[in-house]
mmCIF file of C-alpha atoms in Angstrom:
data_model
loop_
_atom_site.group_PDB
_atom_site.id
_atom_site.type_symbol
_atom_site.label_atom_id
_atom_site.label_comp_id
_atom_site.label_asym_id
_atom_site.label_seq_id
_atom_site.Cartn_x
_atom_site.Cartn_y
_atom_site.Cartn_z
ATOM 1 C CA MET A 1 80.878 -128.753 -129.878
ATOM 2 C CA LYS A 2 83.609 -127.580 -127.481
ATOM 3 C CA GLN A 3 86.183 -129.497 -129.533
ATOM 4 C CA GLN A 4 84.953 -127.876 -132.760
ATOM 5 C CA LEU A 5 85.190 -124.447 -131.142
ATOM 6 C CA LYS A 6 88.746 -125.124 -130.000
ATOM 7 C CA ILE A 7 89.760 -126.297 -133.496
ATOM 8 C CA ALA A 8 88.208 -123.210 -135.123
ATOM 9 C CA ALA A 9 89.851 -120.904 -132.619
ATOM 10 C CA LEU A 10 93.224 -122.592 -133.001
ATOM 11 C CA THR A 11 93.001 -122.368 -136.811
ATOM 12 C CA ALA A 12 92.171 -118.674 -136.631
ATOM 13 C CA VAL A 13 94.985 -117.968 -134.191
ATOM 14 C CA ILE A 14 97.511 -119.865 -136.340
ATOM 15 C CA SER A 15 96.358 -118.024 -139.465
ATOM 16 C CA LEU A 16 96.621 -114.688 -137.708
ATOM 17 C CA THR A 17 100.058 -115.529 -136.349
ATOM 18 C CA LEU A 18 101.368 -116.641 -139.737
ATOM 19 C CA ALA A 19 100.003 -113.490 -141.364
ATOM 20 C CA GLY A 20 101.730 -111.391 -138.759
ATOM 21 C CA CYS A 21 104.998 -113.221 -139.258
ATOM 22 C CA ALA A 22 104.809 -112.702 -143.023
ATOM 23 C CA SER A 23 104.468 -108.923 -142.611
ATOM 24 C CA ASN A 24 106.281 -107.843 -139.497
ATOM 25 C CA PRO A 25 106.494 -110.110 -136.439
ATOM 26 C CA ASP A 26 107.707 -107.258 -134.238
ATOM 27 C CA SER A 27 104.814 -104.919 -135.101
ATOM 28 C CA ALA A 28 102.996 -103.515 -132.038
ATOM 29 C CA ALA A 29 99.830 -103.277 -134.120
ATOM 30 C CA ASN A 30 99.887 -107.032 -134.687
ATOM 31 C CA LEU A 31 100.352 -107.682 -130.991
ATOM 32 C CA ALA A 32 97.341 -105.542 -130.182
ATOM 33 C CA ALA A 33 95.260 -107.422 -132.737
ATOM 34 C CA ASP A 34 96.387 -110.733 -131.277
ATOM 35 C CA ALA A 35 95.393 -109.627 -127.778
ATOM 36 C CA LYS A 36 91.985 -108.469 -128.982
ATOM 37 C CA TYR A 37 91.422 -111.743 -130.823
ATOM 38 C CA SER A 38 92.440 -113.774 -127.757
ATOM 39 C CA GLN A 39 90.010 -111.786 -125.648
ATOM 40 C CA THR A 40 87.242 -112.625 -128.115
ATOM 41 C CA ILE A 41 88.082 -116.314 -127.895
ATOM 42 C CA VAL A 42 87.838 -116.151 -124.096
ATOM 43 C CA GLN A 43 84.455 -114.429 -124.344
ATOM 44 C CA ILE A 44 83.181 -117.034 -126.790
ATOM 45 C CA ASN A 45 84.335 -119.815 -124.480
ATOM 46 C CA ASP A 46 82.563 -118.158 -121.523
ATOM 47 C CA LEU A 47 79.407 -117.897 -123.602
ATOM 48 C CA LYS A 48 79.548 -121.583 -124.536
ATOM 49 C CA GLN A 49 79.904 -122.552 -120.870
ATOM 50 C CA ALA A 50 76.973 -120.285 -120.006
ATOM 51 C CA ILE A 51 74.816 -122.002 -122.659
ATOM 52 C CA ASP A 52 75.742 -125.457 -121.341
ATOM 53 C CA SER A 53 74.961 -124.312 -117.797
ATOM 54 C CA ALA A 54 71.594 -122.983 -118.982
ATOM 55 C CA ASP A 55 70.703 -126.375 -120.454
ATOM 56 C CA LYS A 56 71.494 -128.015 -117.108
ATOM 57 C CA SER A 57 69.450 -125.394 -115.249
ATOM 58 C CA LEU A 58 66.421 -126.132 -117.422
ATOM 59 C CA ALA A 59 66.739 -129.870 -116.792
ATOM 60 C CA LYS A 60 67.095 -129.344 -113.045
ATOM 61 C CA GLY A 61 64.202 -126.900 -113.094
ATOM 62 C CA ALA A 62 62.006 -129.525 -114.732
ATOM 63 C CA GLU A 63 62.907 -131.973 -111.940
ATOM 64 C CA ASN A 64 61.934 -129.303 -109.380
ATOM 65 C CA GLU A 65 58.592 -128.618 -111.121
ATOM 66 C CA LEU A 66 59.517 -125.061 -112.093
ATOM 67 C CA PRO A 67 57.472 -125.269 -115.331
ATOM 68 C CA TRP A 68 54.403 -125.984 -113.167
ATOM 69 C CA PHE A 69 55.062 -123.217 -110.680
ATOM 70 C CA ALA A 70 56.242 -120.548 -113.141
ATOM 71 C CA THR A 71 54.969 -121.550 -116.549
ATOM 72 C CA GLN A 72 55.371 -118.124 -118.152
ATOM 73 C CA ASP A 73 58.889 -117.519 -116.845
ATOM 74 C CA ILE A 74 60.071 -120.942 -117.970
ATOM 75 C CA GLU A 75 58.633 -120.389 -121.435
ATOM 76 C CA GLU A 76 60.400 -117.041 -121.672
ATOM 77 C CA ALA A 77 63.608 -118.634 -120.392
ATOM 78 C CA LYS A 78 63.421 -121.284 -123.135
ATOM 79 C CA LYS A 79 62.915 -118.612 -125.787
ATOM 80 C CA ALA A 80 65.882 -116.641 -124.483
ATOM 81 C CA LEU A 81 68.105 -119.720 -124.497
ATOM 82 C CA ALA A 82 67.038 -120.594 -128.029
ATOM 83 C CA GLU A 83 67.899 -117.049 -129.074
ATOM 84 C CA ALA A 84 71.321 -117.276 -127.447
ATOM 85 C CA LYS A 85 72.018 -120.557 -129.257
ATOM 86 C CA ASP A 86 70.911 -119.048 -132.550
ATOM 87 C CA HIS A 87 73.297 -116.099 -132.191
ATOM 88 C CA TYR A 88 76.085 -118.424 -131.098
ATOM 89 C CA SER A 89 75.593 -120.605 -134.180
ATOM 90 C CA LYS A 90 76.524 -117.613 -136.365
ATOM 91 C CA PHE A 91 80.135 -117.660 -135.142
ATOM 92 C CA GLU A 92 80.426 -121.155 -133.690
ATOM 93 C CA PHE A 93 82.887 -122.256 -136.414
ATOM 94 C CA ASP A 94 84.226 -118.814 -137.305
ATOM 95 C CA PRO A 95 85.080 -116.730 -134.211
ATOM 96 C CA SER A 96 85.851 -113.730 -136.398
ATOM 97 C CA LYS A 97 82.103 -113.319 -137.017
ATOM 98 C CA ALA A 98 81.401 -112.877 -133.284
ATOM 99 C CA SER A 99 81.897 -109.123 -133.667
ATOM 100 C CA ALA A 100 79.662 -108.884 -136.730
ATOM 101 C CA SER A 101 76.420 -106.923 -136.334
ATOM 102 C CA THR A 102 73.170 -108.785 -136.012
ATOM 103 C CA SER A 103 71.467 -106.374 -138.444
ATOM 104 C CA PHE A 104 72.516 -104.062 -141.273
ATOM 105 C CA PHE A 105 71.688 -100.861 -139.402
ATOM 106 C CA GLY A 106 72.350 -102.123 -135.857
ATOM 107 C CA SER A 107 75.553 -101.985 -133.845
ATOM 108 C CA THR A 108 74.890 -104.986 -131.571
ATOM 109 C CA THR A 109 77.213 -107.892 -132.333
ATOM 110 C CA TYR A 110 76.246 -111.561 -132.348
ATOM 111 C CA LEU A 111 78.370 -112.124 -129.252
ATOM 112 C CA GLU A 112 76.706 -109.249 -127.401
ATOM 113 C CA ALA A 113 73.237 -110.400 -128.441
ATOM 114 C CA ALA A 114 73.973 -113.945 -127.273
ATOM 115 C CA ASN A 115 75.188 -112.729 -123.871
ATOM 116 C CA THR A 116 72.123 -110.505 -123.510
ATOM 117 C CA ALA A 117 69.876 -113.502 -124.212
ATOM 118 C CA ILE A 118 71.713 -115.535 -121.580
ATOM 119 C CA LYS A 119 71.172 -112.748 -119.037
ATOM 120 C CA THR A 120 67.471 -112.756 -119.898
ATOM 121 C CA PHE A 121 67.403 -116.533 -119.445
ATOM 122 C CA ASN A 122 69.037 -116.312 -116.022
ATOM 123 C CA GLN A 123 66.621 -113.611 -114.890
ATOM 124 C CA HIS A 124 63.578 -115.680 -115.822
ATOM 125 C CA MET A 125 65.026 -118.765 -114.101
ATOM 126 C CA THR A 126 65.656 -116.709 -110.971
ATOM 127 C CA ASN A 127 62.078 -115.431 -111.124
ATOM 128 C CA ALA A 128 60.810 -119.019 -111.410
ATOM 129 C CA VAL A 129 62.816 -120.207 -108.404
ATOM 130 C CA ASN A 130 61.665 -117.239 -106.334
ATOM 131 C CA LEU A 131 58.031 -117.787 -107.315
ATOM 132 C CA LYS A 132 58.170 -121.415 -106.245
ATOM 133 C CA ALA A 133 59.639 -120.452 -102.873
ATOM 134 C CA LYS A 134 57.069 -117.691 -102.401
ATOM 135 C CA ALA A 135 54.158 -119.965 -103.351
ATOM 136 C CA GLN A 136 55.249 -122.677 -100.916
ATOM 137 C CA SER A 137 55.725 -120.214 -98.073
ATOM 138 C CA THR A 138 52.429 -118.442 -98.827
ATOM 139 C CA LEU A 139 50.358 -121.641 -99.102
ATOM 140 C CA PRO A 140 52.136 -124.066 -96.724
ATOM 141 C CA GLU A 141 49.060 -126.150 -95.859
ATOM 142 C CA ALA A 142 48.014 -126.633 -99.455
ATOM 143 C CA PHE A 143 51.473 -127.788 -100.488
ATOM 144 C CA ASP A 144 51.718 -130.076 -97.474
ATOM 145 C CA TYR A 145 48.524 -131.847 -98.565
ATOM 146 C CA ARG A 146 49.742 -131.865 -102.171
ATOM 147 C CA ALA A 147 52.907 -133.691 -101.093
ATOM 148 C CA GLN A 148 50.894 -136.197 -99.047
ATOM 149 C CA LEU A 149 48.525 -136.891 -101.926
ATOM 150 C CA LYS A 150 51.519 -137.539 -104.157
ATOM 151 C CA THR A 151 52.992 -139.892 -101.569
ATOM 152 C CA LEU A 152 49.712 -141.819 -101.478
ATOM 153 C CA ASN A 153 49.535 -141.733 -105.289
ATOM 154 C CA ALA A 154 45.968 -140.454 -104.997
ATOM 155 C CA LYS A 155 45.878 -139.851 -108.753
ATOM 156 C CA GLN A 156 45.918 -143.618 -109.327
ATOM 157 C CA TYR A 157 42.759 -144.089 -107.262
ATOM 158 C CA PHE A 158 40.892 -140.855 -108.005
ATOM 159 C CA PRO A 159 42.408 -139.278 -111.141
ATOM 160 C CA GLY A 160 39.584 -136.823 -111.762
ATOM 161 C CA ALA A 161 39.476 -135.350 -108.262
ATOM 162 C CA SER A 162 43.282 -135.290 -108.044
ATOM 163 C CA GLN A 163 43.650 -133.340 -111.285
ATOM 164 C CA GLU A 164 40.886 -130.911 -110.323
ATOM 165 C CA LEU A 165 42.586 -130.074 -107.017
ATOM 166 C CA GLU A 166 45.945 -129.767 -108.774
ATOM 167 C CA ASP A 167 44.417 -127.283 -111.207
ATOM 168 C CA ASN A 168 42.843 -125.326 -108.362
ATOM 169 C CA LEU A 169 46.192 -125.058 -106.588
ATOM 170 C CA LYS A 170 47.847 -123.945 -109.817
ATOM 171 C CA LYS A 171 45.335 -121.098 -110.059
ATOM 172 C CA LEU A 172 46.359 -119.910 -106.602
ATOM 173 C CA VAL A 173 50.025 -120.058 -107.604
ATOM 174 C CA ASP A 174 49.218 -117.998 -110.692
ATOM 175 C CA GLN A 175 47.519 -115.453 -108.439
ATOM 176 C CA ILE A 176 50.705 -115.173 -106.399
ATOM 177 C CA ALA A 177 52.675 -114.703 -109.630
ATOM 178 C CA SER A 178 50.277 -111.838 -110.475
ATOM 179 C CA ASN A 179 50.917 -110.171 -107.089
ATOM 180 C CA LYS A 180 47.554 -111.316 -105.692
ATOM 181 C CA ALA A 181 48.955 -113.318 -102.786
ATOM 182 C CA GLN A 182 46.204 -112.265 -100.385
ATOM 183 C CA SER A 183 43.528 -113.658 -102.707
ATOM 184 C CA ALA A 184 45.409 -116.945 -102.830
ATOM 185 C CA VAL A 185 45.678 -117.056 -99.034
ATOM 186 C CA SER A 186 41.951 -116.406 -98.687
ATOM 187 C CA ALA A 187 41.148 -119.279 -101.042
ATOM 188 C CA GLN A 188 43.516 -121.730 -99.337
ATOM 189 C CA PRO A 189 41.187 -123.029 -96.547
ATOM 190 C CA ALA A 190 38.489 -124.178 -98.976
ATOM 191 C CA LEU A 191 41.079 -125.949 -101.133
ATOM 192 C CA VAL A 192 42.761 -127.562 -98.129
ATOM 193 C CA ALA A 193 39.424 -128.939 -96.943
ATOM 194 C CA LYS A 194 38.939 -130.671 -100.291
ATOM 195 C CA MET A 195 42.515 -131.951 -100.337
ATOM 196 C CA ARG A 196 42.132 -133.390 -96.856
ATOM 197 C CA ALA A 197 38.894 -135.089 -97.885
ATOM 198 C CA LEU A 198 40.702 -136.661 -100.838
ATOM 199 C CA GLU A 199 43.510 -137.789 -98.546
ATOM 200 C CA VAL A 200 41.020 -139.534 -96.246
ATOM 201 C CA LYS A 201 39.253 -141.069 -99.231
ATOM 202 C CA THR A 202 42.527 -142.326 -100.664
ATOM 203 C CA VAL A 203 43.775 -143.790 -97.375
ATOM 204 C CA THR A 204 40.445 -145.531 -96.883
ATOM 205 C CA ALA A 205 40.555 -146.902 -100.422
ATOM 206 C CA ILE A 206 44.099 -148.220 -99.996
ATOM 207 C CA TYR A 207 43.894 -149.814 -96.565
ATOM 208 C CA LEU A 208 40.216 -150.579 -95.897
ATOM 209 C CA THR A 209 38.711 -151.422 -99.277
ATOM 210 C CA ASP A 210 39.584 -155.138 -99.157
ATOM 211 C CA ALA A 211 38.041 -155.554 -95.718
ATOM 212 C CA LYS A 212 34.935 -153.562 -96.709
ATOM 213 C CA ASN A 213 34.443 -155.601 -99.866
ATOM 214 C CA ALA A 214 34.865 -158.847 -97.936
ATOM 215 C CA LEU A 215 32.274 -157.742 -95.386
ATOM 216 C CA ASP A 216 29.842 -156.596 -98.078
ATOM 217 C CA LYS A 217 30.189 -159.954 -99.808
ATOM 218 C CA LEU A 218 29.580 -161.824 -96.559
ATOM 219 C CA MET A 219 26.551 -159.676 -95.797
ATOM 220 C CA LYS A 220 24.939 -160.895 -99.018
ATOM 221 C CA THR A 221 25.112 -164.522 -97.890
ATOM 222 C CA ASP A 222 23.090 -166.411 -95.292
ATOM 223 C CA ALA A 223 25.732 -165.491 -92.726
ATOM 224 C CA THR A 224 23.342 -162.801 -91.517
ATOM 225 C CA GLN A 225 21.093 -165.608 -90.291
ATOM 226 C CA HIS A 226 23.751 -167.905 -88.883
ATOM 227 C CA ALA A 227 26.207 -165.416 -87.313
ATOM 228 C CA PRO A 228 24.466 -162.051 -86.822
ATOM 229 C CA LYS A 229 26.441 -161.174 -83.676
ATOM 230 C CA SER A 230 29.797 -161.897 -85.284
ATOM 231 C CA LEU A 231 28.803 -159.906 -88.372
ATOM 232 C CA SER A 232 27.797 -157.014 -86.149
ATOM 233 C CA GLN A 233 31.234 -157.098 -84.504
ATOM 234 C CA ALA A 234 32.922 -157.043 -87.907
ATOM 235 C CA MET A 235 30.760 -154.089 -88.969
ATOM 236 C CA THR A 236 31.629 -152.258 -85.757
ATOM 237 C CA ALA A 237 35.329 -152.854 -86.401
ATOM 238 C CA LEU A 238 35.011 -151.465 -89.941
ATOM 239 C CA THR A 239 33.133 -148.397 -88.707
ATOM 240 C CA ALA A 240 35.799 -147.739 -86.087
ATOM 241 C CA ALA A 241 38.600 -148.152 -88.638
ATOM 242 C CA THR A 242 36.877 -145.816 -91.093
ATOM 243 C CA ALA A 243 36.346 -143.211 -88.382
ATOM 244 C CA PHE A 244 39.968 -143.476 -87.303
ATOM 245 C CA ALA A 245 41.165 -142.977 -90.881
ATOM 246 C CA ALA A 246 38.941 -139.906 -91.167
ATOM 247 C CA THR A 247 40.380 -138.321 -88.029
ATOM 248 C CA GLN A 248 44.013 -139.447 -88.386
ATOM 249 C CA PRO A 249 44.661 -140.182 -92.062
ATOM 250 C CA ARG A 250 48.431 -140.006 -91.643
ATOM 251 C CA ALA A 251 48.625 -142.667 -88.933
ATOM 252 C CA ILE A 252 49.225 -145.186 -91.700
ATOM 253 C CA ASP A 253 50.589 -148.005 -89.545
ATOM 254 C CA ASP A 254 47.602 -147.815 -87.202
ATOM 255 C CA ILE A 255 45.177 -147.717 -90.123
ATOM 256 C CA LYS A 256 46.859 -150.788 -91.633
ATOM 257 C CA LEU A 257 46.517 -152.603 -88.319
ATOM 258 C CA GLN A 258 42.845 -151.689 -88.010
ATOM 259 C CA GLY A 259 42.252 -152.853 -91.566
ATOM 260 C CA GLU A 260 43.835 -156.204 -90.691
ATOM 261 C CA ASN A 261 41.650 -156.411 -87.576
ATOM 262 C CA VAL A 262 38.537 -155.827 -89.670
ATOM 263 C CA MET A 263 39.563 -158.566 -92.097
ATOM 264 C CA PHE A 264 40.172 -160.886 -89.139
ATOM 265 C CA ALA A 265 36.696 -160.131 -87.791
ATOM 266 C CA VAL A 266 35.145 -160.752 -91.213
ATOM 267 C CA ASN A 267 36.914 -164.091 -91.634
ATOM 268 C CA ARG A 268 35.959 -165.079 -88.094
ATOM 269 C CA ALA A 269 32.312 -164.274 -88.750
ATOM 270 C CA LYS A 270 32.476 -166.316 -91.942
ATOM 271 C CA GLN A 271 33.866 -169.349 -90.118
ATOM 272 C CA ILE A 272 31.297 -169.088 -87.337
ATOM 273 C CA ALA A 273 28.478 -168.788 -89.864
ATOM 274 C CA GLN A 274 29.689 -171.884 -91.698
ATOM 275 C CA THR A 275 29.991 -173.836 -88.444
ATOM 276 C CA VAL A 276 26.528 -172.815 -87.271
ATOM 277 C CA LYS A 277 25.069 -173.713 -90.651
ATOM 278 C CA LYS A 278 26.692 -177.130 -90.476
ATOM 279 C CA LEU A 279 25.485 -177.619 -86.916
ATOM 280 C CA LYS A 280 21.919 -176.899 -87.979
ATOM 281 C CA THR A 281 22.084 -179.700 -90.533
ATOM 282 C CA ILE A 282 23.372 -182.336 -88.093
ATOM 283 C CA GLN A 283 20.954 -185.039 -87.016
ATOM 284 C CA PRO A 284 20.534 -185.666 -83.274
ATOM 285 C CA LYS A 285 22.204 -189.043 -83.616
ATOM 286 C CA ASP A 286 25.384 -187.310 -84.898
ATOM 287 C CA TYR A 287 25.689 -184.819 -82.033
ATOM 288 C CA GLU A 288 28.102 -187.036 -80.114
ATOM 289 C CA ASP A 289 30.473 -187.479 -83.067
ATOM 290 C CA TYR A 290 30.410 -183.760 -83.693
ATOM 291 C CA ILE A 291 31.391 -183.009 -80.096
ATOM 292 C CA VAL A 292 34.072 -185.711 -80.055
ATOM 293 C CA GLY A 293 35.607 -184.053 -83.091
ATOM 294 C CA TYR A 294 36.234 -180.874 -81.116
ATOM 295 C CA GLU A 295 37.448 -182.947 -78.172
ATOM 296 C CA LYS A 296 40.089 -184.503 -80.442
ATOM 297 C CA VAL A 297 41.339 -181.046 -81.330
ATOM 298 C CA LEU A 298 41.884 -180.198 -77.673
ATOM 299 C CA LEU A 299 43.512 -183.572 -77.063
ATOM 300 C CA SER A 300 45.958 -183.104 -79.958
ATOM 301 C CA ILE A 301 46.992 -179.764 -78.463
ATOM 302 C CA SER A 302 47.512 -181.354 -75.049
ATOM 303 C CA ASN A 303 49.617 -184.134 -76.550
ATOM 304 C CA ALA A 304 51.732 -181.681 -78.536
ATOM 305 C CA LEU A 305 52.436 -179.741 -75.346
ATOM 306 C CA ASN A 306 53.016 -182.937 -73.335
ATOM 307 C CA ALA A 307 50.225 -181.824 -71.019
ATOM 308 C CA ASP A 308 47.843 -184.039 -69.046
ATOM 309 C CA ASP A 309 44.815 -185.554 -70.748
ATOM 310 C CA ARG A 310 41.889 -183.597 -69.255
ATOM 311 C CA ARG A 311 39.026 -184.931 -71.342
ATOM 312 C CA ASP A 312 37.265 -185.702 -68.073
ATOM 313 C CA LEU A 313 36.524 -181.999 -67.800
ATOM 314 C CA ALA A 314 34.065 -179.801 -69.660
ATOM 315 C CA PHE A 315 35.358 -178.146 -72.832
ATOM 316 C CA GLU A 316 35.666 -174.795 -71.112
ATOM 317 C CA GLU A 317 37.614 -176.343 -68.236
ATOM 318 C CA GLN A 318 39.862 -178.193 -70.682
ATOM 319 C CA GLY A 319 40.659 -174.904 -72.343
ATOM 320 C CA LYS A 320 41.472 -173.247 -69.017
ATOM 321 C CA ALA A 321 43.752 -176.155 -68.090
ATOM 322 C CA LEU A 322 45.662 -175.768 -71.350
ATOM 323 C CA VAL A 323 46.052 -172.028 -70.826
ATOM 324 C CA SER A 324 47.320 -172.579 -67.280
ATOM 325 C CA PHE A 325 49.792 -175.212 -68.471
ATOM 326 C CA ILE A 326 51.149 -172.934 -71.205
ATOM 327 C CA GLU A 327 51.497 -169.938 -68.884
ATOM 328 C CA THR A 328 53.364 -172.016 -66.309
ATOM 329 C CA ASN A 329 55.774 -173.324 -68.929
ATOM 330 C CA LEU A 330 56.305 -169.863 -70.391
ATOM 331 C CA LYS A 331 57.218 -168.540 -66.978
ATOM 332 C CA GLY A 332 59.676 -171.394 -66.556
ATOM 333 C CA GLN A 333 61.182 -170.687 -69.968
ATOM 334 C CA GLU A 334 61.443 -166.997 -69.161
ATOM 335 C CA ALA A 335 63.236 -167.754 -65.902
ATOM 336 C CA SER A 336 65.585 -170.098 -67.756
ATOM 337 C CA ILE A 337 66.336 -167.463 -70.378
ATOM 338 C CA GLN A 338 67.043 -164.862 -67.723
ATOM 339 C CA ALA A 339 69.348 -167.295 -65.909
ATOM 340 C CA GLN A 340 71.222 -167.993 -69.147
ATOM 341 C CA GLN A 341 71.606 -164.299 -69.844
ATOM 342 C CA GLN A 342 72.924 -163.679 -66.347
ATOM 343 C CA LEU A 343 75.376 -166.562 -66.697
ATOM 344 C CA ARG A 344 76.630 -165.199 -70.032
ATOM 345 C CA LYS A 345 77.100 -161.786 -68.435
ATOM 346 C CA GLU A 346 79.057 -163.253 -65.514
ATOM 347 C CA LEU A 347 81.238 -165.289 -67.853
ATOM 348 C CA LYS A 348 81.872 -162.210 -69.970
ATOM 349 C CA ASP A 349 82.765 -160.184 -66.874
ATOM 350 C CA GLN A 350 85.038 -162.996 -65.679
ATOM 351 C CA LYS A 351 86.745 -163.150 -69.077
ATOM 352 C CA THR A 352 87.285 -159.393 -69.028
ATOM 353 C CA TYR A 353 88.712 -159.629 -65.511
ATOM 354 C CA SER A 354 91.036 -162.441 -66.589
ATOM 355 C CA VAL A 355 92.317 -160.390 -69.525
ATOM 356 C CA LEU A 356 92.999 -157.418 -67.267
ATOM 357 C CA LEU A 357 94.731 -159.653 -64.742
ATOM 358 C CA GLU A 358 96.972 -161.161 -67.420
ATOM 359 C CA GLU A 359 97.861 -157.685 -68.670
ATOM 360 C CA LYS A 360 98.730 -156.608 -65.123
ATOM 361 C CA ILE A 361 100.894 -159.667 -64.544
ATOM 362 C CA SER A 362 102.664 -159.095 -67.854
ATOM 363 C CA THR A 363 103.340 -155.485 -66.907
ATOM 364 C CA LEU A 364 104.716 -156.462 -63.480
ATOM 365 C CA THR A 365 106.894 -159.134 -65.077
ATOM 366 C CA ASN A 366 108.355 -156.646 -67.541
ATOM 367 C CA ASN A 367 108.979 -154.161 -64.735
ATOM 368 C CA LEU A 368 110.731 -156.861 -62.695
ATOM 369 C CA GLU A 369 112.971 -157.773 -65.637
ATOM 370 C CA ASP A 370 113.860 -154.107 -66.082
ATOM 371 C CA MET A 371 114.710 -153.818 -62.401
ATOM 372 C CA LYS A 372 116.915 -156.944 -62.570
ATOM 373 C CA LYS A 373 118.748 -155.605 -65.611
ATOM 374 C CA ALA A 374 119.275 -152.203 -63.986
ATOM 375 C CA LEU A 375 120.609 -153.855 -60.817
ATOM 376 C CA ALA A 376 122.970 -156.076 -62.815
ATOM 377 C CA ASP A 377 124.282 -153.058 -64.745
ATOM 378 C CA ALA A 378 124.885 -151.199 -61.467
ATOM 379 C CA LEU A 379 126.786 -154.128 -59.950
ATOM 380 C CA ALA A 380 128.879 -154.480 -63.075
ATOM 381 C CA LYS A 381 129.950 -150.828 -62.921
ATOM 382 C CA LYS A 382 131.050 -151.262 -59.305
#
C-alpha cells in the first residue's frame, strides 16, 4: 500500500510539474501550489504511518488482554480505526481528493476526518491501558491469584469454576471502569477466597490425585486385612500432604515430594499386603524354604559388597552387620576422596608456583642481558 501511495503521489507531482512548465515555470503561483501539494503528500504519509501503527497497537493490546480489561474502549478504538481507514481509502490512489469534503454541506476534508478518527483511536487505547493498570493496582490480590491459576492451568482441570471466577473478576474490573472502585475493593476478599480455594483444589488434583487414586484402589482390596498398619501409614501420609497443599499451595516442589512419599507408602503397603497374604498360604513344612529365600537375598548383598558371610546371625543382626560394613567403607571412600582433592589442590598450587618462578627467572635473565649490553656499549664508547 505504501508503494501504491508513492506511485500515486509521484504521478501527481510529475503531472503538476509538467503543467507548470507548459504555462510558466517561473510563476510564483505555481511554486506556492507545488509547496501546498507537497505538504499534503507529507500529511498523507504521516496518516498512513499512523494507521499502520494503530494496527500494531491493536495486535499488541490483544496480547496484553486489553480487550478483556477494557472491552468498550477497545471496541470504540476498532470503530475509530475502521473509520480512519475508510476516509483514507477515498484518496489512497488520488492524493488530490484528500482535501475534498466528506459531505456536500460540510467543510471537513477526508484527510482531516481520518486524522480525527486516529486521535479518537489513540485516546481509547490510552484509556484501555490506563484501566488495566488501575484495575491491577486496585485489585492486586485478585490478579495475583488469577496469574497463579493461569500458571497451574486450572481451567483444564476445573473449567466451570475457572470461568465463573474469571467472570466475577471481570465484573469488578467493569466496576472500576464505571468509577466504582470502592465497590470492587469491597468485593475482592470474597472473590480471593474462592480463587485460593480453586488454587488449592487444582494443586491437589495435579500432584496428589495419582497417589489418592492408588490408595483408594488398594483400600478396596484385601490389603486392609493383610496390612492394616501399613495402609494406615499411607493414609496418614496422604492426609498430611493434602493439609500441606491446603496451607502452602505454592510450595510446589514440597507438594511434589510429599505426593511421591504418599505413592511410596501406598506401594510399600501393597507389597507388604501381598507378602503377608502369601505367608498365610504357606504350609508349615515350607516355612524353612521361605526363610532361606530371604537369607539368600542378604547373602547376595554381602557377596556383592565383598562383605563377610554372616548367616550365622539372626536376620536383624545380619542387617546391622551389612549397614556397619557399608558405613565403614563409605567413610573410607570419603577420606580417600578428600585426600585426592587435597592432592589435586597441592599439585595445582605447585604448578602455579612453578609458572611464577619461571616467569621470574625469565625476567631476571632479560634484565641481565640488558645490563650486559649496556655495559658493553659503555666500554665501547670509552
